[in-house]
Amino acid sequence: MTIRSIEIRRAHIELVAPFQTSFGVETDRNLLYVRVLGDDAEGWGECVAMTDPLYSSEYVDGCEDVLRRYLVPCVHANSTLESVMAAMSSFRGNYMAKAALEAALLDYFCRVDGVSLASRLGATQSRVASGVSVGIQPTIDALLEVVAGYLRDGYVRIKLKIEPGRDVERVRAVREAFGNSMLLQVDANAAYRVEDARHLAQLDEFDLLLIEQPLPEEDLVGNVELARQVRTPICLDESITTIEVARGALDIGACSIINIKPGRVGGYLEAKKIHDLCFERGVPVWCGGMLETGIGRAANLALAALPGFTLPGDTSASKRYFTRDVTEPFELREGYIDVPNGPGIGVAPIAAILDEMTSRIDTIAVPS
Ligand code: OSB
Ligand code: MG
């Protein structure tokens, strides 16, 4: 049970279609994987940071730098998960970088113990209801076509990305085309200001499940005012970076639903804590996504199998993102995706595929 080295691997994969949000357009994923290598097992983690700091302040080259300078040196040959987490906690922020190393260690230690990540986290579901996040489309007709395709695939919930100027009319068009019974929600990625409250209240007539992250990450209190003027439940994504922020946001009434993304909160253990808090309070949560490949997706599915994840997540099938995933592809079956139940995250990269995508591998020896 000795850790020998940590590998940092950089790779690249194209998305099947450009993904536009209020903060930018993604056409590919600039990948960073962390691999923990020990005597009897190995573990994989995927960093969710994007190329540029547009979703949050983190970006993938920055995460690599933080991992090399500060986080990887927290690991020793005989480290436990707890000892590494304690050492990393001295460093502020850098949630996505921490989460990538934590994920690789969790996969590694679960494999050493012969348990699945799902059971380690306390999963109670063997499959997870799957929603899909629909990027901002150039026209309403294009949007209706994309949504129709995802409904044919069997997705049980549609999330529309919105921004000022492409919001109310888009939602109205989707409701008119597909009816009121479809589960529908929107995600603004922080594109509005609290002064837009009356505008956003026009969304109330469409019976949305929630409006995700309407205001800037830091404007937690703005949501309290917004919630007074808008009936649609407010769900926070970007703003929720720790359990303390989650507790405070719920206490002041800044949101009534939370999108839990392990990468955004510094890892799966913090994500579980936020889940547990929400579960205790009867606050619904769902598992967000960051366009992960199979490595990150497998771990997210394990988390999404916890009992408090009562809303469908952005845990879509591999082919919604990539022509060829780095693991065996995750597939949608009647709107659900199976939670992997093998040891650790239950999947591993297919070497021939990953090697082809890889641009650089650095192996860092772990001190005894
Ligand atoms: O805000 O939820 C978001 C993708 C990248 C960055 C931020 C977000 C998203 C998505 C897609 O909405 C989620 C997914 O399908 O992985
Ligand atoms: Mg979001």
Short mmCIF file of C-alpha atoms and ligand atoms in Angstrom, two decimals:
data_model
loop_
_atom_site.label_atom_id
_atom_site.label_comp_id
_atom_site.label_asym_id
_atom_site.label_seq_id
_atom_site.Cartn_x
_atom_site.Cartn_y
_atom_site.Cartn_z
CA MET A 1 0.00 0.00 0.00
CA THR A 2 2.84 2.34 -0.85
CA ILE A 3 2.43 5.26 -3.23
CA ARG A 4 5.38 5.47 -5.60
CA SER A 5 4.64 8.31 -7.99
CA ILE A 6 2.10 10.78 -9.30
CA GLU A 7 1.64 11.25 -13.01
CA ILE A 8 0.37 14.48 -14.53
CA ARG A 9 -0.95 13.94 -17.99
CA ARG A 10 -2.11 16.56 -20.47
CA ALA A 11 -4.39 15.61 -23.32
CA HIS A 12 -6.90 17.04 -25.76
CA ILE A 13 -10.31 15.97 -27.03
CA GLU A 14 -12.78 17.64 -29.43
CA LEU A 15 -16.43 18.14 -28.47
CA VAL A 16 -19.01 16.78 -30.93
CA ALA A 17 -20.44 20.31 -31.21
CA PRO A 18 -19.46 23.75 -29.89
CA PHE A 19 -20.93 24.46 -26.44
CA GLN A 20 -21.90 28.11 -25.96
CA THR A 21 -22.66 29.67 -22.60
CA SER A 22 -22.98 33.25 -21.42
CA PHE A 23 -19.22 33.18 -20.65
CA GLY A 24 -17.91 31.78 -23.94
CA VAL A 25 -17.79 28.98 -26.49
CA GLU A 26 -16.06 25.66 -25.82
CA THR A 27 -15.12 23.56 -28.84
CA ASP A 28 -12.80 21.09 -27.13
CA ARG A 29 -11.49 20.05 -23.72
CA ASN A 30 -7.96 20.86 -22.66
CA LEU A 31 -7.48 17.93 -20.30
CA LEU A 32 -5.41 17.36 -17.19
CA TYR A 33 -5.43 13.93 -15.57
CA VAL A 34 -3.79 12.98 -12.29
CA ARG A 35 -2.73 9.36 -11.85
CA VAL A 36 -1.59 7.92 -8.53
CA LEU A 37 0.72 4.92 -8.95
CA GLY A 38 1.30 2.52 -6.09
CA ASP A 39 2.62 -1.00 -5.63
CA ASP A 40 -0.71 -2.76 -5.91
CA ALA A 41 -3.06 -0.26 -7.49
CA GLU A 42 -3.40 2.97 -9.40
CA GLY A 43 -6.01 5.71 -9.34
CA TRP A 44 -7.20 8.33 -11.83
CA GLY A 45 -8.61 11.82 -11.40
CA GLU A 46 -9.74 14.37 -13.98
CA CYS A 47 -9.34 18.12 -13.50
CA VAL A 48 -12.49 20.00 -14.54
CA ALA A 49 -10.87 23.40 -15.14
CA MET A 50 -11.24 24.86 -18.63
CA THR A 51 -8.54 26.48 -20.75
CA ASP A 52 -9.46 30.01 -19.64
CA PRO A 53 -10.73 31.41 -16.31
CA LEU A 54 -14.24 32.23 -17.62
CA TYR A 55 -16.50 29.94 -15.58
CA SER A 56 -14.51 30.59 -12.40
CA SER A 57 -11.06 31.96 -11.60
CA GLU A 58 -9.37 28.61 -12.14
CA TYR A 59 -7.86 27.52 -15.46
CA VAL A 60 -6.19 24.30 -16.43
CA ASP A 61 -2.56 25.48 -16.76
CA GLY A 62 -2.94 27.23 -13.40
CA CYS A 63 -4.25 24.01 -11.87
CA GLU A 64 -1.23 22.13 -13.18
CA ASP A 65 1.06 24.72 -11.63
CA VAL A 66 -0.69 24.55 -8.24
CA LEU A 67 -0.63 20.77 -8.33
CA ARG A 68 3.11 20.70 -9.03
CA ARG A 69 4.14 23.43 -6.59
CA TYR A 70 1.82 22.84 -3.65
CA LEU A 71 -0.53 19.85 -3.85
CA VAL A 72 1.49 16.91 -5.19
CA PRO A 73 4.17 17.64 -2.51
CA CYS A 74 1.45 16.92 0.09
CA VAL A 75 1.65 13.23 -0.90
CA HIS A 76 4.13 10.84 0.70
CA ALA A 77 4.68 7.15 0.16
CA ASN A 78 2.61 6.22 3.22
CA SER A 79 0.04 9.03 3.02
CA THR A 80 -3.57 8.36 3.82
CA LEU A 81 -6.39 10.22 2.11
CA GLU A 82 -6.97 12.12 5.35
CA SER A 83 -3.32 13.17 5.70
CA VAL A 84 -3.20 14.54 2.15
CA MET A 85 -6.51 16.39 2.57
CA ALA A 86 -5.26 17.94 5.82
CA ALA A 87 -1.98 19.04 4.20
CA MET A 88 -3.77 20.49 1.15
CA SER A 89 -6.21 22.44 3.31
CA SER A 90 -3.45 24.95 4.21
CA PHE A 91 -3.67 26.28 0.68
CA ARG A 92 -6.51 28.64 -0.13
CA GLY A 93 -8.99 28.10 -2.92
CA ASN A 94 -7.75 26.17 -5.96
CA TYR A 95 -10.71 23.85 -5.62
CA MET A 96 -10.44 22.27 -9.04
CA ALA A 97 -6.76 21.49 -8.63
CA LYS A 98 -7.36 19.94 -5.20
CA ALA A 99 -10.34 17.96 -6.47
CA ALA A 100 -8.30 16.38 -9.27
CA LEU A 101 -5.69 15.02 -6.86
CA GLU A 102 -8.33 13.98 -4.32
CA ALA A 103 -10.23 12.09 -7.02
CA ALA A 104 -7.11 10.14 -8.04
CA LEU A 105 -6.35 9.30 -4.40
CA LEU A 106 -9.95 8.24 -3.74
CA ASP A 107 -9.90 5.96 -6.78
CA TYR A 108 -6.55 4.56 -5.65
CA PHE A 109 -7.56 3.93 -2.01
CA CYS A 110 -10.95 2.48 -2.97
CA ARG A 111 -9.17 0.07 -5.30
CA VAL A 112 -6.69 -0.88 -2.57
CA ASP A 113 -9.69 -1.63 -0.32
CA GLY A 114 -11.64 -3.35 -3.11
CA VAL A 115 -14.67 -1.06 -2.75
CA SER A 116 -16.47 1.11 -5.28
CA LEU A 117 -16.37 4.89 -4.91
CA ALA A 118 -20.19 4.80 -4.95
CA SER A 119 -20.36 2.60 -1.86
CA ARG A 120 -17.50 4.54 -0.19
CA LEU A 121 -19.57 7.74 -0.57
CA GLY A 122 -22.81 6.12 0.60
CA ALA A 123 -24.66 5.65 -2.68
CA THR A 124 -28.17 4.22 -2.52
CA GLN A 125 -29.08 4.25 -6.22
CA SER A 126 -27.75 1.90 -8.93
CA ARG A 127 -28.63 4.25 -11.78
CA VAL A 128 -28.98 7.98 -12.13
CA ALA A 129 -31.62 10.01 -14.00
CA SER A 130 -29.92 11.93 -16.75
CA GLY A 131 -30.53 15.48 -17.91
CA VAL A 132 -28.72 17.41 -20.60
CA SER A 133 -27.35 20.93 -20.77
CA VAL A 134 -28.16 22.67 -24.06
CA GLY A 135 -25.78 25.41 -25.14
CA ILE A 136 -26.94 28.78 -26.49
CA GLN A 137 -27.89 28.19 -30.13
CA PRO A 138 -27.58 30.76 -32.94
CA THR A 139 -31.35 30.73 -33.63
CA ILE A 140 -34.59 29.54 -32.04
CA ASP A 141 -35.07 27.01 -34.86
CA ALA A 142 -31.63 25.55 -34.17
CA LEU A 143 -32.47 25.36 -30.46
CA LEU A 144 -35.72 23.50 -31.10
CA GLU A 145 -33.92 21.02 -33.32
CA VAL A 146 -31.21 20.34 -30.73
CA VAL A 147 -33.77 19.92 -27.92
CA ALA A 148 -35.86 17.56 -30.10
CA GLY A 149 -32.77 15.41 -30.67
CA TYR A 150 -32.01 15.14 -26.95
CA LEU A 151 -35.64 14.27 -26.17
CA ARG A 152 -35.45 11.51 -28.80
CA ASP A 153 -32.31 10.24 -27.03
CA GLY A 154 -34.38 9.94 -23.86
CA TYR A 155 -33.02 12.69 -21.62
CA VAL A 156 -35.49 13.26 -18.78
CA ARG A 157 -34.69 16.94 -18.20
CA ILE A 158 -33.54 19.78 -20.41
CA LYS A 159 -31.41 22.69 -19.20
CA LEU A 160 -31.18 25.72 -21.46
CA LYS A 161 -28.21 28.02 -21.24
CA ILE A 162 -29.43 31.63 -21.29
CA GLU A 163 -28.00 35.13 -21.39
CA PRO A 164 -29.51 38.63 -21.65
CA GLY A 165 -31.27 38.88 -25.02
CA ARG A 166 -31.54 35.12 -25.42
CA ASP A 167 -33.70 34.07 -22.50
CA VAL A 168 -37.49 34.55 -22.22
CA GLU A 169 -38.25 34.03 -25.91
CA ARG A 170 -36.06 30.91 -26.01
CA VAL A 171 -37.85 29.36 -23.03
CA ARG A 172 -41.25 30.28 -24.47
CA ALA A 173 -40.37 28.66 -27.81
CA VAL A 174 -39.24 25.44 -26.13
CA ARG A 175 -42.39 25.27 -23.97
CA GLU A 176 -44.61 25.92 -27.02
CA ALA A 177 -42.87 23.24 -29.06
CA PHE A 178 -42.56 20.52 -26.42
CA GLY A 179 -45.27 21.21 -23.86
CA ASN A 180 -45.46 21.96 -20.17
CA SER A 181 -44.85 18.50 -18.75
CA MET A 182 -41.19 18.29 -19.78
CA LEU A 183 -38.75 19.00 -16.92
CA LEU A 184 -37.09 22.27 -17.91
CA GLN A 185 -34.61 24.62 -16.24
CA VAL A 186 -32.23 27.42 -17.24
CA ASP A 187 -28.62 28.33 -16.43
CA ALA A 188 -27.37 31.93 -16.73
CA ASN A 189 -23.77 31.36 -15.62
CA ALA A 190 -23.79 34.65 -13.70
CA ALA A 191 -24.88 36.80 -16.67
CA TYR A 192 -27.47 38.98 -14.88
CA ARG A 193 -27.51 41.63 -12.16
CA VAL A 194 -29.95 41.98 -9.32
CA GLU A 195 -31.45 44.94 -11.22
CA ASP A 196 -32.67 42.39 -13.80
CA ALA A 197 -35.06 40.86 -11.26
CA ARG A 198 -38.23 42.06 -13.02
CA HIS A 199 -36.96 40.81 -16.33
CA LEU A 200 -36.14 37.38 -14.88
CA ALA A 201 -39.59 37.24 -13.27
CA GLN A 202 -40.97 36.84 -16.81
CA LEU A 203 -39.63 33.28 -16.63
CA ASP A 204 -42.11 32.48 -13.85
CA GLU A 205 -44.95 31.67 -16.23
CA PHE A 206 -43.00 28.73 -17.73
CA ASP A 207 -42.93 26.52 -14.64
CA LEU A 208 -39.21 25.97 -14.64
CA LEU A 209 -37.64 23.64 -12.10
CA LEU A 210 -35.09 26.32 -11.26
CA ILE A 211 -32.95 29.18 -12.49
CA GLU A 212 -29.26 28.36 -12.03
CA GLN A 213 -26.68 30.97 -11.03
CA PRO A 214 -28.41 34.13 -12.24
CA LEU A 215 -25.99 36.55 -10.51
CA PRO A 216 -22.20 36.88 -10.20
CA GLU A 217 -20.41 34.30 -8.08
CA GLU A 218 -19.70 36.81 -5.29
CA ASP A 219 -23.19 38.32 -5.13
CA LEU A 220 -24.64 35.76 -2.77
CA VAL A 221 -26.83 38.33 -1.02
CA GLY A 222 -28.22 39.61 -4.34
CA ASN A 223 -30.06 36.31 -4.67
CA VAL A 224 -32.02 37.06 -1.50
CA GLU A 225 -33.44 40.18 -3.13
CA LEU A 226 -33.94 38.33 -6.42
CA ALA A 227 -35.86 35.53 -4.66
CA ARG A 228 -38.33 38.14 -3.38
CA GLN A 229 -39.15 39.19 -6.93
CA VAL A 230 -38.92 35.87 -8.82
CA ARG A 231 -41.05 32.80 -8.00
CA THR A 232 -38.86 30.29 -9.87
CA PRO A 233 -36.53 28.57 -7.38
CA ILE A 234 -32.95 29.85 -7.42
CA CYS A 235 -30.22 27.21 -7.67
CA LEU A 236 -26.58 28.13 -7.15
CA ASP A 237 -23.61 26.67 -9.03
CA GLU A 238 -20.54 28.99 -9.24
CA SER A 239 -21.22 30.63 -5.85
CA ILE A 240 -21.08 27.42 -3.82
CA THR A 241 -17.40 26.64 -3.28
CA THR A 242 -17.41 25.16 0.25
CA ILE A 243 -19.74 23.65 2.83
CA GLU A 244 -19.61 26.94 4.75
CA VAL A 245 -20.80 28.93 1.75
CA ALA A 246 -23.52 26.33 1.16
CA ARG A 247 -24.75 26.59 4.75
CA GLY A 248 -24.69 30.40 4.65
CA ALA A 249 -26.49 30.54 1.31
CA LEU A 250 -29.29 28.33 2.64
CA ASP A 251 -29.45 30.20 5.95
CA ILE A 252 -29.96 33.60 4.31
CA GLY A 253 -32.28 32.27 1.60
CA ALA A 254 -29.95 32.90 -1.34
CA CYS A 255 -31.00 29.60 -2.92
CA SER A 256 -33.36 26.70 -2.35
CA ILE A 257 -31.55 24.14 -4.56
CA ILE A 258 -27.82 23.45 -5.03
CA ASN A 259 -25.95 22.16 -8.07
CA ILE A 260 -23.11 20.08 -6.59
CA LYS A 261 -19.95 19.85 -8.69
CA PRO A 262 -17.06 18.07 -6.96
CA GLY A 263 -14.47 20.01 -8.94
CA ARG A 264 -15.92 23.36 -7.87
CA VAL A 265 -15.90 22.50 -4.14
CA GLY A 266 -12.46 20.89 -3.86
CA GLY A 267 -13.46 17.27 -4.16
CA TYR A 268 -15.88 14.41 -3.60
CA LEU A 269 -15.61 14.47 0.20
CA GLU A 270 -16.62 18.14 0.39
CA ALA A 271 -19.35 17.41 -2.18
CA LYS A 272 -20.65 14.64 0.09
CA LYS A 273 -20.66 17.03 3.06
CA ILE A 274 -22.74 19.54 1.09
CA HIS A 275 -25.06 16.72 0.05
CA ASP A 276 -25.44 15.59 3.67
CA LEU A 277 -26.23 19.12 4.85
CA CYS A 278 -28.86 19.55 2.13
CA PHE A 279 -30.30 16.08 2.72
CA GLU A 280 -30.73 16.86 6.41
CA ARG A 281 -32.52 20.10 5.56
CA GLY A 282 -34.67 18.66 2.79
CA VAL A 283 -32.94 20.84 0.17
CA PRO A 284 -32.85 19.13 -3.25
CA VAL A 285 -29.46 18.77 -4.95
CA TRP A 286 -28.34 17.57 -8.34
CA CYS A 287 -24.98 16.73 -9.85
CA GLY A 288 -23.59 19.28 -12.29
CA GLY A 289 -21.00 18.63 -14.95
CA MET A 290 -18.00 20.28 -16.55
CA LEU A 291 -17.97 18.39 -19.86
CA GLU A 292 -15.96 15.59 -18.24
CA THR A 293 -14.58 12.58 -20.05
CA GLY A 294 -15.32 9.09 -18.74
CA ILE A 295 -12.91 9.38 -15.79
CA GLY A 296 -14.63 12.40 -14.25
CA ARG A 297 -18.07 11.20 -15.36
CA ALA A 298 -17.67 7.84 -13.58
CA ALA A 299 -16.85 9.57 -10.29
CA ASN A 300 -19.72 12.06 -10.72
CA LEU A 301 -22.17 9.18 -11.23
CA ALA A 302 -20.98 7.60 -7.97
CA LEU A 303 -21.74 10.87 -6.17
CA ALA A 304 -25.06 11.38 -7.96
CA ALA A 305 -26.18 7.99 -6.61
CA LEU A 306 -26.44 9.42 -3.05
CA PRO A 307 -30.00 9.67 -1.72
CA GLY A 308 -30.27 13.48 -1.71
CA PHE A 309 -29.69 13.76 -5.48
CA THR A 310 -33.40 13.92 -6.22
CA LEU A 311 -33.22 16.08 -9.36
CA PRO A 312 -31.78 14.81 -12.67
CA GLY A 313 -28.16 15.88 -13.15
CA ASP A 314 -26.04 17.12 -16.05
CA THR A 315 -24.57 13.63 -16.13
CA SER A 316 -25.20 12.92 -19.81
CA ALA A 317 -24.01 10.04 -21.99
CA SER A 318 -20.49 10.06 -23.46
CA LYS A 319 -21.74 10.59 -26.99
CA ARG A 320 -23.42 13.89 -26.03
CA TYR A 321 -19.84 15.22 -25.67
CA PHE A 322 -17.36 13.09 -27.60
CA THR A 323 -17.21 10.82 -30.63
CA ARG A 324 -14.89 8.52 -28.70
CA ASP A 325 -14.57 8.79 -24.91
CA VAL A 326 -11.35 7.82 -23.09
CA THR A 327 -13.18 5.05 -21.19
CA GLU A 328 -15.86 2.63 -22.31
CA PRO A 329 -18.67 5.02 -23.21
CA PHE A 330 -21.44 5.80 -20.73
CA GLU A 331 -24.80 5.15 -22.34
CA LEU A 332 -28.33 6.31 -21.70
CA ARG A 333 -30.91 3.59 -21.02
CA GLU A 334 -34.47 4.89 -20.77
CA GLY A 335 -33.22 8.20 -19.42
CA TYR A 336 -30.83 6.70 -16.87
CA ILE A 337 -27.11 5.96 -16.70
CA ASP A 338 -25.84 3.02 -14.65
CA VAL A 339 -23.55 3.83 -11.74
CA PRO A 340 -20.25 1.92 -12.09
CA ASN A 341 -19.95 -0.68 -9.34
CA GLY A 342 -16.42 -2.04 -9.78
CA PRO A 343 -13.59 -1.05 -7.43
CA GLY A 344 -12.79 2.68 -7.30
CA ILE A 345 -14.47 4.68 -10.04
CA GLY A 346 -15.12 1.36 -11.78
CA VAL A 347 -13.60 2.38 -15.10
CA ALA A 348 -10.12 3.13 -16.43
CA PRO A 349 -8.87 4.91 -19.53
CA ILE A 350 -8.44 2.78 -22.64
CA ALA A 351 -4.67 3.15 -23.10
CA ALA A 352 -4.70 3.18 -26.91
CA ILE A 353 -7.31 5.97 -26.98
CA LEU A 354 -5.82 8.07 -24.19
CA ASP A 355 -2.28 7.76 -25.53
CA GLU A 356 -3.41 9.06 -28.90
CA MET A 357 -4.91 12.16 -27.23
CA THR A 358 -1.98 12.74 -24.87
CA SER A 359 0.42 15.61 -25.45
CA ARG A 360 2.62 15.26 -22.35
CA ILE A 361 3.18 12.97 -19.35
CA ASP A 362 5.25 13.95 -16.33
CA THR A 363 5.93 11.48 -13.55
CA ILE A 364 6.78 12.91 -10.16
CA ALA A 365 8.40 10.55 -7.66
CA VAL A 366 6.78 10.56 -4.21
CA PRO A 367 9.17 10.87 -1.26
CA SER A 368 9.13 8.25 1.50
O1 OSB B 1 -22.54 25.97 -15.58
O2 OSB B 1 -23.19 23.98 -15.43
C1 OSB B 1 -22.44 24.81 -15.94
C2 OSB B 1 -20.29 23.16 -18.62
C3 OSB B 1 -19.09 23.80 -18.41
C4 OSB B 1 -19.00 24.76 -17.44
C5 OSB B 1 -20.10 25.10 -16.68
C6 OSB B 1 -21.32 24.45 -16.87
C7 OSB B 1 -21.42 23.49 -17.89
C8 OSB B 1 -22.66 22.82 -18.24
C9 OSB B 1 -22.56 21.47 -18.92
O3 OSB B 1 -23.75 23.29 -18.09
C10 OSB B 1 -22.61 20.35 -17.96
C11 OSB B 1 -22.21 19.04 -18.57
O4 OSB B 1 -22.98 18.51 -19.39
O5 OSB B 1 -21.13 18.53 -18.26
MG MG B 2 -24.10 25.99 -14.15
#
